[in-house]
Coordinates of C-alpha atoms in Angstrom, one line a residue:
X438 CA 0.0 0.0 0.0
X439 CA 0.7 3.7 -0.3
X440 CA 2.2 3.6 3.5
X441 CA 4.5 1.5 2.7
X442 CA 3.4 -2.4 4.2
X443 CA 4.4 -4.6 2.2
X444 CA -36.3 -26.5 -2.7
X445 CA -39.0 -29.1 -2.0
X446 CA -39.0 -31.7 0.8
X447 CA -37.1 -34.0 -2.2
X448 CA -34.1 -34.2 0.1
X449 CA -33.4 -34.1 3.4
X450 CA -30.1 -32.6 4.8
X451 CA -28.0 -35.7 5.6
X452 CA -25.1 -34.0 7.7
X453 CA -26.6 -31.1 9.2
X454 CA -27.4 -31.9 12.7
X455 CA -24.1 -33.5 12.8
X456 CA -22.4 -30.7 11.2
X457 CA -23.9 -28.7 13.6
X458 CA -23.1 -30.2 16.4
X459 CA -19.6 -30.3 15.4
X460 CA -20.0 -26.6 14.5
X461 CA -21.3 -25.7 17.6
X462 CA -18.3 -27.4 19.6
X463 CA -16.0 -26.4 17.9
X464 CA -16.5 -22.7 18.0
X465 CA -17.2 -23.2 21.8
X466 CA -13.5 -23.1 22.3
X467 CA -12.8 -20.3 20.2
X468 CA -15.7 -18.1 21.6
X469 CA -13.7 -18.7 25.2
X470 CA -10.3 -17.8 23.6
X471 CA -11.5 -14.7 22.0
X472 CA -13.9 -13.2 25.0
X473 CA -10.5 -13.7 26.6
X474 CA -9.0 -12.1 24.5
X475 CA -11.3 -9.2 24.5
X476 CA -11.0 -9.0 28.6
X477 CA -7.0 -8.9 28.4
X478 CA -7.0 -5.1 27.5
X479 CA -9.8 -3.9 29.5
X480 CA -7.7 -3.9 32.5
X481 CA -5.6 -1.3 31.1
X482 CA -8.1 0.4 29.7
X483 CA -10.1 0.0 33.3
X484 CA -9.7 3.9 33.8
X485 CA -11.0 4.9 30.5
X486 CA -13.9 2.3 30.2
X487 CA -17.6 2.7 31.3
X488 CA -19.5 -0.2 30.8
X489 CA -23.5 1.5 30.1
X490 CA -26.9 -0.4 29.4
X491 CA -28.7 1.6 26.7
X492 CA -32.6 1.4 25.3
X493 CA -32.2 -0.3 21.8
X494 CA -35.3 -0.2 19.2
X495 CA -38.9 -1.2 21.3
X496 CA -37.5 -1.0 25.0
X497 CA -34.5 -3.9 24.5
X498 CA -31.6 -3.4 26.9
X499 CA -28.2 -3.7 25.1
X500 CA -25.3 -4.1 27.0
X501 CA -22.9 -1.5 26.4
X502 CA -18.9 -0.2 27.2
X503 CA -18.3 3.8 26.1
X504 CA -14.3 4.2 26.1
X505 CA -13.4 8.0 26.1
X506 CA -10.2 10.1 25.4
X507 CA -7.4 10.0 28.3
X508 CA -8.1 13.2 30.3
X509 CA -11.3 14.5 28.3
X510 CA -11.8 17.9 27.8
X511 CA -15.6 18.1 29.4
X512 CA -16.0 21.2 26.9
X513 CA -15.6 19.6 23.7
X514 CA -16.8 17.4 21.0
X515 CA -15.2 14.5 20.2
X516 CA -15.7 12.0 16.9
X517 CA -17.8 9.2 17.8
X518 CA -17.1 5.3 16.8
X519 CA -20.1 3.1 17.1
X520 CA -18.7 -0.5 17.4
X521 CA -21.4 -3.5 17.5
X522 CA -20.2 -6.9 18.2
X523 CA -19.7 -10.1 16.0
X524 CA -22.4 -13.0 15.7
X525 CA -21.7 -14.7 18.9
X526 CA -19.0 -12.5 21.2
X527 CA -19.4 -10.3 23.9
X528 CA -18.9 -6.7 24.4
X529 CA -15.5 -7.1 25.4
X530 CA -14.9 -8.2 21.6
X531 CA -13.6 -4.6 20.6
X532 CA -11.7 -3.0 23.9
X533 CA -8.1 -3.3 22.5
X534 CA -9.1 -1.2 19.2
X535 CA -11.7 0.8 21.1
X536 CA -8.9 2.1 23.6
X537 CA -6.0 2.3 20.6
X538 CA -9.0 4.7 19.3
X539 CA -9.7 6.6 22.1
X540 CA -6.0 7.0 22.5
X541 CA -6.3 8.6 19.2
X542 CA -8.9 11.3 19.9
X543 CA -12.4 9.1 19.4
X544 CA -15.3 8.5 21.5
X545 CA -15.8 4.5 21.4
X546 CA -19.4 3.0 22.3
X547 CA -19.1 -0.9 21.6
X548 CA -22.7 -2.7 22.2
X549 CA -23.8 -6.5 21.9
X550 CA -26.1 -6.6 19.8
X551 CA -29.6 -8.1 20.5
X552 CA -30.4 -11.5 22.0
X553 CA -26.9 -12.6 22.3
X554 CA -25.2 -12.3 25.8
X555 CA -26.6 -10.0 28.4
X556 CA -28.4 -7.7 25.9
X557 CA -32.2 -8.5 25.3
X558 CA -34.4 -9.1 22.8
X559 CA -33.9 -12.0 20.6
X560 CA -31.5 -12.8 17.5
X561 CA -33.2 -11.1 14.5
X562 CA -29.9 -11.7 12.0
X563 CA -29.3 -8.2 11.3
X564 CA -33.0 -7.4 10.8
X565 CA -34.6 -3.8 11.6
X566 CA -34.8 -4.1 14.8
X567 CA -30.9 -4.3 14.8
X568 CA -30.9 -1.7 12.5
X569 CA -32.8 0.6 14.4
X570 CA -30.4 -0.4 17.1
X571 CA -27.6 1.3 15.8
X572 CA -29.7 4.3 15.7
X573 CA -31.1 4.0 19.4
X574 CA -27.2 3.9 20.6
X575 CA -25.8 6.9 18.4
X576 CA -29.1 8.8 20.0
X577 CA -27.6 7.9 23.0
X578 CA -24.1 8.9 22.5
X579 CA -25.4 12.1 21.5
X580 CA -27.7 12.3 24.4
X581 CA -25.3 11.2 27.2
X582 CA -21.7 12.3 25.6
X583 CA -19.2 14.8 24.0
X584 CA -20.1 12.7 20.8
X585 CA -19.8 15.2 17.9
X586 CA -23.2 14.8 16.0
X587 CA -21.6 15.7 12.9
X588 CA -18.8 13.3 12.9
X589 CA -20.0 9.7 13.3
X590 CA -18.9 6.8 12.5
X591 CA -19.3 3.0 12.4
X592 CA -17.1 -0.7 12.3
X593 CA -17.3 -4.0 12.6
X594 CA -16.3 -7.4 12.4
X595 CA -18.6 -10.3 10.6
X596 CA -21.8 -9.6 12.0
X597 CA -21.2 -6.5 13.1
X598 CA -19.9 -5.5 9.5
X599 CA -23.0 -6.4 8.1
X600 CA -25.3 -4.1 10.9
X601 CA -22.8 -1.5 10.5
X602 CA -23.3 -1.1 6.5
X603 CA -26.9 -1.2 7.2
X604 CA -27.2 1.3 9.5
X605 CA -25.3 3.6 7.2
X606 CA -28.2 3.3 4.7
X607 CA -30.8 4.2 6.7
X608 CA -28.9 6.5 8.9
X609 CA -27.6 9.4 7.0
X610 CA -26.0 10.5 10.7
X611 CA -23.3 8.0 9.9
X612 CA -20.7 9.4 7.8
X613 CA -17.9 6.7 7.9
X614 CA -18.3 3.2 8.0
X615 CA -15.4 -0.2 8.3
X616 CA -17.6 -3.2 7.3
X617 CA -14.4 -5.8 8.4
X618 CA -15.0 -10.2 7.2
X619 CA -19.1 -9.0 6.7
X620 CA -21.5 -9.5 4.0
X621 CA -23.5 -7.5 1.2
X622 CA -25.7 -9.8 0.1
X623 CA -26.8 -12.9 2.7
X624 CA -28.2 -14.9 0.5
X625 CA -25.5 -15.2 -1.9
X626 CA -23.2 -15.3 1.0
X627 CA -24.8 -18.8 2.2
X628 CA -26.9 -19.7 -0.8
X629 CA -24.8 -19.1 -3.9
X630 CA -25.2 -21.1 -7.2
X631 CA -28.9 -21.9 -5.6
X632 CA -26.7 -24.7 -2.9
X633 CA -27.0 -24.4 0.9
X634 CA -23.7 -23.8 2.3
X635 CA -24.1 -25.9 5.4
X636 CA -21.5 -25.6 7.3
X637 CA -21.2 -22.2 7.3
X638 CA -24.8 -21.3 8.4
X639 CA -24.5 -24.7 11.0
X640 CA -21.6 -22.9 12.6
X641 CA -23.9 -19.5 12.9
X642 CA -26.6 -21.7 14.0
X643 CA -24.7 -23.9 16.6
X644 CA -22.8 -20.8 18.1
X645 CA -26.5 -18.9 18.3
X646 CA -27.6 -21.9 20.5
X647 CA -24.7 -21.2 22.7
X648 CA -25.1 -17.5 23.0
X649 CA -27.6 -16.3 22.5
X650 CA -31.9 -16.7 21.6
X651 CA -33.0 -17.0 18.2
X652 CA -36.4 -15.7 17.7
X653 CA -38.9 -18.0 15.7
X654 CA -38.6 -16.4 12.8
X655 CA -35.1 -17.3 12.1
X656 CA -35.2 -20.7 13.5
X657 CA -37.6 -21.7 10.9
X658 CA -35.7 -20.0 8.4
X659 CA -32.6 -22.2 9.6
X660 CA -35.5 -24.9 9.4
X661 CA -36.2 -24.6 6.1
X662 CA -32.9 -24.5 4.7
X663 CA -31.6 -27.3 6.2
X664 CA -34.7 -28.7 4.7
X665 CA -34.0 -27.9 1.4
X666 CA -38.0 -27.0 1.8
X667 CA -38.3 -24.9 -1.9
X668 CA -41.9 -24.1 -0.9
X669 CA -39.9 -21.5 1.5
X670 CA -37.6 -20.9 -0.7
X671 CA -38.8 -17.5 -2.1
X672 CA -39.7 -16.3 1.0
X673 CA -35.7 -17.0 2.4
X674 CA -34.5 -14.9 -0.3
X675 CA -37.1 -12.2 0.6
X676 CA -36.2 -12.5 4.2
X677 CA -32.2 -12.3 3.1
X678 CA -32.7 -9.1 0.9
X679 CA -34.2 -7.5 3.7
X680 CA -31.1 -8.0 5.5
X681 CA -28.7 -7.2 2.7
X682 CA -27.4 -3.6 2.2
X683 CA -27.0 -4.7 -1.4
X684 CA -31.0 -4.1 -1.5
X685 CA -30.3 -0.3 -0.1
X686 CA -27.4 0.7 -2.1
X687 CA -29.2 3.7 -3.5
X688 CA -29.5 4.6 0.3
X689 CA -26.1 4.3 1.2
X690 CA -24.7 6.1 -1.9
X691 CA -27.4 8.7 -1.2
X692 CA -26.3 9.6 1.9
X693 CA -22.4 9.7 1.1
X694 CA -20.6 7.4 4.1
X695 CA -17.2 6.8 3.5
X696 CA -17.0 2.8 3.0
X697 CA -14.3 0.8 3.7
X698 CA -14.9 -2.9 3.2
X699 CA -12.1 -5.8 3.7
X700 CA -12.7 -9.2 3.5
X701 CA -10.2 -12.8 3.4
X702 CA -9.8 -14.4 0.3
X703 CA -10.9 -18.1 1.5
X704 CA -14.1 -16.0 3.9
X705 CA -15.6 -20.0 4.3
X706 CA -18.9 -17.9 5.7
X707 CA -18.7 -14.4 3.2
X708 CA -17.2 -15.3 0.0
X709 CA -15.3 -12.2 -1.0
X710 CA -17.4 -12.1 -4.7
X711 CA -20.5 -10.3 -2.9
X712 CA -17.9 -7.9 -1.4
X713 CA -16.4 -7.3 -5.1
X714 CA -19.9 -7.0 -6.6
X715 CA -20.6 -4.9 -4.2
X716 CA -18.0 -2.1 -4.3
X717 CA -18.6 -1.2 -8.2
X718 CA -22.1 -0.2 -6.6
X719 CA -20.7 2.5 -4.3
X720 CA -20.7 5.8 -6.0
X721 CA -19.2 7.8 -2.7
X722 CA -15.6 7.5 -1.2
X723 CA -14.6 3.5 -0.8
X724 CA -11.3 1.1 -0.6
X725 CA -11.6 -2.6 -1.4
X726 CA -9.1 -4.5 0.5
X727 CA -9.1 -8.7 0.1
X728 CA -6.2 -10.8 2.1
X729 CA -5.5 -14.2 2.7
X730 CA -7.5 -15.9 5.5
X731 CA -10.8 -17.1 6.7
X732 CA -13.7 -15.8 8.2
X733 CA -12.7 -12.6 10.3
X734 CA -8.9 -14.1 10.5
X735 CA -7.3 -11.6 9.2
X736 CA -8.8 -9.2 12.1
X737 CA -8.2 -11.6 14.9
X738 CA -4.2 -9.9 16.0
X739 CA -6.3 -6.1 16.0
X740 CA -8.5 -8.1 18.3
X741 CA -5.5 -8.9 20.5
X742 CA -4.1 -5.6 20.7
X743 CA -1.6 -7.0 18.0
X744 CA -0.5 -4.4 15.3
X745 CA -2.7 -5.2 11.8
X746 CA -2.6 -3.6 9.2
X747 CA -6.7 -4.3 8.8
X748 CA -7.5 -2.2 11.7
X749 CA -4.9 0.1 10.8
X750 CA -6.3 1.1 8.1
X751 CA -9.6 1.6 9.1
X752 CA -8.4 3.8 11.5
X753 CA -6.2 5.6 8.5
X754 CA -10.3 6.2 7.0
X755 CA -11.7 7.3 10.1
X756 CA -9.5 9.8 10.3
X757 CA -9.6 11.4 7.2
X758 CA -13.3 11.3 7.1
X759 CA -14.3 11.6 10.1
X760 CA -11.8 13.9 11.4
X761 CA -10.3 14.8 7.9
X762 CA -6.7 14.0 8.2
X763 CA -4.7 14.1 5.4
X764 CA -3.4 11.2 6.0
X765 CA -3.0 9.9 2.4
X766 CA -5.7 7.0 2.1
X767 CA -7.8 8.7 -0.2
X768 CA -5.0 9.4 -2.6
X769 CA -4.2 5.5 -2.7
X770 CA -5.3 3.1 -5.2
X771 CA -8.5 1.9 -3.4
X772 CA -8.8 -1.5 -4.5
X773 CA -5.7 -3.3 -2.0
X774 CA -4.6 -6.8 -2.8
X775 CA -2.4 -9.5 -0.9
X776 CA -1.8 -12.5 -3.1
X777 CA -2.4 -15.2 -0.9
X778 CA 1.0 -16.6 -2.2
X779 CA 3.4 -14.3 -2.7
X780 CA 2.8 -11.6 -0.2
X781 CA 2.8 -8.3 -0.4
X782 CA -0.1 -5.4 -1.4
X783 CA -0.7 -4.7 -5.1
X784 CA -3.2 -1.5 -6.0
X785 CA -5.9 -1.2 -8.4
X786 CA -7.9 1.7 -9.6
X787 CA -10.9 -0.5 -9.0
X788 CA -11.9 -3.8 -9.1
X789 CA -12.7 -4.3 -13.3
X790 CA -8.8 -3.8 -13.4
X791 CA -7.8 -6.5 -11.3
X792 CA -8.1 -9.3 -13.6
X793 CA -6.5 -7.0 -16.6
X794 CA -6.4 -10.1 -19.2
X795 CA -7.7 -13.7 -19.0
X796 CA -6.9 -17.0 -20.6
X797 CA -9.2 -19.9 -21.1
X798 CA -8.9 -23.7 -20.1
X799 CA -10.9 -25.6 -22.6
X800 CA -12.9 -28.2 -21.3
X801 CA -12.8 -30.7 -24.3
X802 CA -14.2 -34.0 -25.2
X803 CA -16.9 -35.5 -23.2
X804 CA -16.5 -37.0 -19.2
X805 CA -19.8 -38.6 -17.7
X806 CA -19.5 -39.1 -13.8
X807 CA -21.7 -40.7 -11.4
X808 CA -23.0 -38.7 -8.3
X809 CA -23.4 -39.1 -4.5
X810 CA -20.0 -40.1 -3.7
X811 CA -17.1 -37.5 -2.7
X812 CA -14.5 -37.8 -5.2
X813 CA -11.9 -36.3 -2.8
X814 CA -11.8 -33.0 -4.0
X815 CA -13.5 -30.4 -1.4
X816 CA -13.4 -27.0 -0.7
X817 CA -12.0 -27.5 3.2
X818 CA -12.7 -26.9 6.3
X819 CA -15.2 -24.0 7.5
X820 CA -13.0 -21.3 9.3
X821 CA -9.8 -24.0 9.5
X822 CA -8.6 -24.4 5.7
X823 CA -8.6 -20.4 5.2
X824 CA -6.7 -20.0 8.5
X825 CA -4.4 -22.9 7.6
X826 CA -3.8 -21.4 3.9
X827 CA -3.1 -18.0 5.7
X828 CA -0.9 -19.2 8.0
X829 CA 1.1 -21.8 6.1
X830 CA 0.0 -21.0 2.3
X831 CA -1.2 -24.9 2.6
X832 CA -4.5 -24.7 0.9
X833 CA -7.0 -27.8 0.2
X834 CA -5.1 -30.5 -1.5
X835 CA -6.0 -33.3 -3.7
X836 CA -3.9 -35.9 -6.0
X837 CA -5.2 -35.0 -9.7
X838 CA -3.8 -38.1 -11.3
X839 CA -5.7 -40.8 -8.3
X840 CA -9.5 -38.9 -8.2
X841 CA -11.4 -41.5 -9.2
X842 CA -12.7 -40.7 -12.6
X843 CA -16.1 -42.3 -12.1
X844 CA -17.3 -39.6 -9.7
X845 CA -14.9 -36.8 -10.4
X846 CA -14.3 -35.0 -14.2
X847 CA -11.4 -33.9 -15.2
X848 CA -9.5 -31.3 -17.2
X849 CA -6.1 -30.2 -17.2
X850 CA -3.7 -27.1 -18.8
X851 CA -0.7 -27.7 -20.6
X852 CA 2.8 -26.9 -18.2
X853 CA 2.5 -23.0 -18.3
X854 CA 6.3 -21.8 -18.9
X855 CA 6.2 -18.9 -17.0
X856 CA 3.8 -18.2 -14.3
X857 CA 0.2 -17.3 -14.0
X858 CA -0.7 -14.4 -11.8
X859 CA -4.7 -15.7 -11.2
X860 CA -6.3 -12.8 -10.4
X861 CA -10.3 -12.3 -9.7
X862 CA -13.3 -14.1 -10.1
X863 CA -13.1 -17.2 -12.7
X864 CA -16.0 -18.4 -14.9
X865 CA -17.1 -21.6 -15.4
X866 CA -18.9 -22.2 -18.7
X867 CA -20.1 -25.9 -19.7
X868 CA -23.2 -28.3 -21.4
X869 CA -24.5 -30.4 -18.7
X870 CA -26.7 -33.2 -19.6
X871 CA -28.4 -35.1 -16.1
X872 CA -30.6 -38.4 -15.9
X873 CA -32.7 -36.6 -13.1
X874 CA -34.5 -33.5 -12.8
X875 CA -32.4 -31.7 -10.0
X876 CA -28.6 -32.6 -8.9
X877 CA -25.7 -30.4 -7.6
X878 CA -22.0 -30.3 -8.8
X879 CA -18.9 -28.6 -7.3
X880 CA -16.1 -26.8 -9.5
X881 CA -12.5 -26.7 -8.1
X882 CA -9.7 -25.1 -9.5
X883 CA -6.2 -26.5 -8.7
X884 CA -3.0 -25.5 -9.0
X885 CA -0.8 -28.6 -10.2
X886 CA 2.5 -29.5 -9.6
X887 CA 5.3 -31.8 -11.3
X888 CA 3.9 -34.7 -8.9
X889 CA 0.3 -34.1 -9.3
X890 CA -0.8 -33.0 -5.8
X891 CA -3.1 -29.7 -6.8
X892 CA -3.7 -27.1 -4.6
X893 CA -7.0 -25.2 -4.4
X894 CA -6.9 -22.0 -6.2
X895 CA -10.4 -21.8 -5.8
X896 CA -14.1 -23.3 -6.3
X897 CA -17.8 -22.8 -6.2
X898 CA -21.4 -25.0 -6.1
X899 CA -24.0 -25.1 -8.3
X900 CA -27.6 -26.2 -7.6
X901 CA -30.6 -26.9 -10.3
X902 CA -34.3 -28.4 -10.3
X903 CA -36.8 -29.3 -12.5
X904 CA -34.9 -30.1 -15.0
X905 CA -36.1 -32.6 -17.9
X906 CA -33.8 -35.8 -17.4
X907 CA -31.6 -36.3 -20.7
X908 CA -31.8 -32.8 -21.9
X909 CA -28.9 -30.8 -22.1
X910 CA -28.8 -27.1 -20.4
X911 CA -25.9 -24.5 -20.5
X912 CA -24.2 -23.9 -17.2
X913 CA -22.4 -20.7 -15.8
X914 CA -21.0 -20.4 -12.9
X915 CA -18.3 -18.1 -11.0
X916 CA -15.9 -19.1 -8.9
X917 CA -15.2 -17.4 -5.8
X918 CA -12.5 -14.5 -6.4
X919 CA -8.8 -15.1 -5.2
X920 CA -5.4 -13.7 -5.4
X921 CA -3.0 -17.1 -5.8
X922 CA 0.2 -17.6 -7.9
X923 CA 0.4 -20.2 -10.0
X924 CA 4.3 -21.1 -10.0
X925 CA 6.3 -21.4 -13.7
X926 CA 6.1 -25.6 -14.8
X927 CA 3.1 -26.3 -13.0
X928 CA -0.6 -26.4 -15.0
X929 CA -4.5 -25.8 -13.6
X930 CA -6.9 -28.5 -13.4
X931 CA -10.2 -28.1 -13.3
X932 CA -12.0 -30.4 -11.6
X933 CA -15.9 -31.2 -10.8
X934 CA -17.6 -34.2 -8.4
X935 CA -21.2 -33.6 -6.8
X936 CA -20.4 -33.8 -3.4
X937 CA -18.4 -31.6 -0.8
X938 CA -19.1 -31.5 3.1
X939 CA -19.5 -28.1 3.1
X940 CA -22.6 -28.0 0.9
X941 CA -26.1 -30.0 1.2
X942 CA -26.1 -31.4 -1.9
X943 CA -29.3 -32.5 -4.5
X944 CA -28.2 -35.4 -6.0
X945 CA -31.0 -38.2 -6.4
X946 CA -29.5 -41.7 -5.8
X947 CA -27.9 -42.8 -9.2
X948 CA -28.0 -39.7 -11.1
X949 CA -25.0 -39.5 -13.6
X950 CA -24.1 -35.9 -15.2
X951 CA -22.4 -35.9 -19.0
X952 CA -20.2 -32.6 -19.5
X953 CA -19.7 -31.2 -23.3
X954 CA -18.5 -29.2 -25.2
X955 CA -20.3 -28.9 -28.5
X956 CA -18.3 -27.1 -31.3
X957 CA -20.6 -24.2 -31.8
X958 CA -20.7 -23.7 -28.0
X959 CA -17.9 -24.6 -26.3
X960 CA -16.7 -25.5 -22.8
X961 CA -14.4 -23.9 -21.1
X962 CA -12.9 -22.2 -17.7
X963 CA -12.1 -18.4 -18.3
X964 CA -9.3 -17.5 -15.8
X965 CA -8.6 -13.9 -14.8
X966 CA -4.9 -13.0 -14.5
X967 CA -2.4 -9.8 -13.8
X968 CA -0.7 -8.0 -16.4
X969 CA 2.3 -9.4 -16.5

């Protein structure tokens, strides 16, 4: 960067209570490790920390902490920073970055949001009540603070990324907003290519149980769609656009906050594509920034106190735009990348320029496979495989040469010579021909090398019904975007099964899928890569 760093009841869901289950556990652990986390710094920022209950929309109590400037001058107005909490954490969650930002001349006021924790109310998943929320606590920063009316702003992590770009919408009060590992669009987030990602929402689900109290609305929502119950199916969506500040983007760019939005590259929960979508849609002051990582990895050191350069630089935009600093930021290219493998920040203009060129794999011949078996390719863990690929820059692996060809079609590049800079969102363009009416397949692009162990680059679902069994039907389909180097002498391999653990998938028993690629329509894989 600029400052120098470098359906109907056909099917039932086979694995979701146990995924859940699992889900839930597992995130048990890491819900004690971060609330711990959170409670580290509050005893050094005891003498600056007032922990507050405030009246949130119809009379709910949230459970609030207001962190104010070292020796406060009682005569004068200070910036405000609303902070509400991730799906599932307490209001500790933001006490390290609230008192780095008090320290830095803001007026903090973290909440926990509705029905998890101590607040009240019950878990509406970022409905109006929550949005109204956000309101009810600036009015009372504004009521019982130095909080500057005219220079507000708002952050958060996952959940409270997703509130926090909501509010901004229907709060033209809010003139800066960090939307950190959230979403834009919830039902492409957990319903893309029409396919349940189950794992994902079992992990929201299990840690809700834990935490918190779901009202009945969203438990038969999580009903349905572990269901597969399309009778509901319209009404999800509607209930997800409701909750989407993708439906309210004329809002948001109608009352001009400053959006920041950063998001991992392998986000398991919010695929970084509704992020990218997303940003060409904002026609005020914005930044793009995608890293390697999972779901709210990349913001877990901030969380700790930790220098990171995510939190960094949403206190860079806070400052200019809420206190206008020249600090730079806006002067930047303000679409920031980090490759996930060769480190380092690369800028863009905006987000069209990031895949400059593109080449195409072509998917030739014919492959028939059978479905309902796991070929061996999948797309990971939920939360783990990002955070391991972060970490180690191990992603997902899989031996091209031994999947089993029977269940698993594939395609493979010749040796590129040089390397291949992938860059973006890849497409998926194919003729599928099915023997029953609905099914699910799985793309996966790998990264091969000399031995033929392939590395996940990247992959998506796909879900259709009602199909007429033997009839052939175009499909396209986009990957999720990534930044991932594909080193000089190895090839990509496309790959596609019908079953991965991290979807519910709509496979009757014995279906078989044909792929082809007819000569006036071919099949292919259209790869986005850097200018070289």
């Amino acid at each position: 960067m600029g400052h120098g760093r470098t359906t109907p009841n056909r099917r039932p869901a086979r694995r979701a209570a146990g995924v859940r289950t699992t889900a839930a556990g597992a995130v048990s652990a890491a819900l004690i490790a971060g609330t711990l986390a959170g409670l580290a710094p509050a005893a050094q920022a005891a003498a600056a920390v007032r922990f507050v209950d405030i009246t949130g929309d119809g009379g709910t109590v949230l459970k609030a902490n207001l962190v104010t400037p070292s020796g406060a001058d009682a005569g004068r107005r200070y910036p405000l920073i609303v902070l509400p909490t991730s799906w599932s954490l307490p209001q500790v969650e933001y006490l390290a970055q609230a008192q780095k930002l008090a320290d830095a001349g803001y007026l903090v006021l973290s909440y926990n949001v509705r029905g998890f924790w101590q607040s009240g109310g019950q878990i509406e998943v970022a409905g109006p009540p929550d949005v109204a929320d956000a309101s009810r606590v600036i009015d009372w920063a504004l009521a019982n603070t130095a909080a500057d009316p005219a220079h507000i702003g708002i952050a958060g992590v996952s959940y409270g990324a997703g509130i926090s770009l909501l509010a901004a919408a229907h709060d033209k009060r809010i003139k800066a907003v960090g939307a950190l590992s959230g979403w834009t669009d919830l039902i492409d987030s957990i319903y893309s290519g029409r396919t349940q990602h189950v794992e994902a929402t079992a992990l929201l689900d299990g840690t809700a149980t834990l935490t918190g109290r779901e009202s009945p609305e969203v438990r038969q929502i999580f009903k349905d769609f572990y269901a597969s119950n399309l009778d509901r199916e319209q009404d999800m969506i509607a209930w997800g656009r409701k909750r989407s500040v993708a439906t309210y983007v004329d809002q948001l760019n109608k009352n001009g906050a400053a959006v920041l939005m950063a998001n991992a590259w392998s986000d398991s929960i919010f695929p970084a594509n509704q992020y990218a979508d997303f940003y060409g849609r904002l026609t005020g002051p914005k930044r793009l920034e995608l890293r390697p990582g999972d779901h709210a990895t990349a913001e877990i050191g901030g969380l700790l106190g930790l220098p990171n350069d995510v939190w960094s630089d949403t206190e860079r935009w806070f400052d200019r735009y809420l206190k206008g600093d020249d600090n730079g930021i806006d002067r930047e290219q303000p679409v920031q990348l980090e490759s996930r493998t060769d480190g380092g920040y690369e800028g863009y203009p905006d987000w069209k320029s990031v895949g400059a060129t593109r080449t195409k794999l072509a998917l030739t011949g014919s492959a028939t496979i059978h479905a309902n078996v796991d070929s061996g390719a999948d797309g990971g863990v939920v939360l783990l495989s990002g955070l391991l690929d972060q970490i180690t820059r191990l992603p997902p692996l899989a031996s091209i040469p031994l999947l089993p060809r029977r269940w698993a079609a594939v395609w493979q590049s010749e040796r590129y010579a040089g390397a291949r800079r992938v860059r973006g969102t890849a497409r998926l363009h194919t003729t599928l021909t099915p023997t029953k009416e609905s099914g699910t397949l799985v793309a996966y692009l790998y990264d091969v090398g000399p031995l033929g162990f392939g590395k996940l680059v990247t992959h998506a679902p796909y879900t259709w019904y009602d199909r007429a069994p033997g009839q052939a039907f175009d499909v396209d389909l986009d990957l999720f975007a990534t930044a991932y180097d594909v080193p000089a002498g190895h090839r990509l391999a496309l790959v596609v099964d019908t079953v991965d653990p991290l979807y519910i998938e709509h496979n009757p028993s014995g279906a078989q899928l044909t792929f082809s690629s007819p000569v006036d329509d071919p099949s292919y894989v259209s790869v986005p890569l850097r200018e070289q």
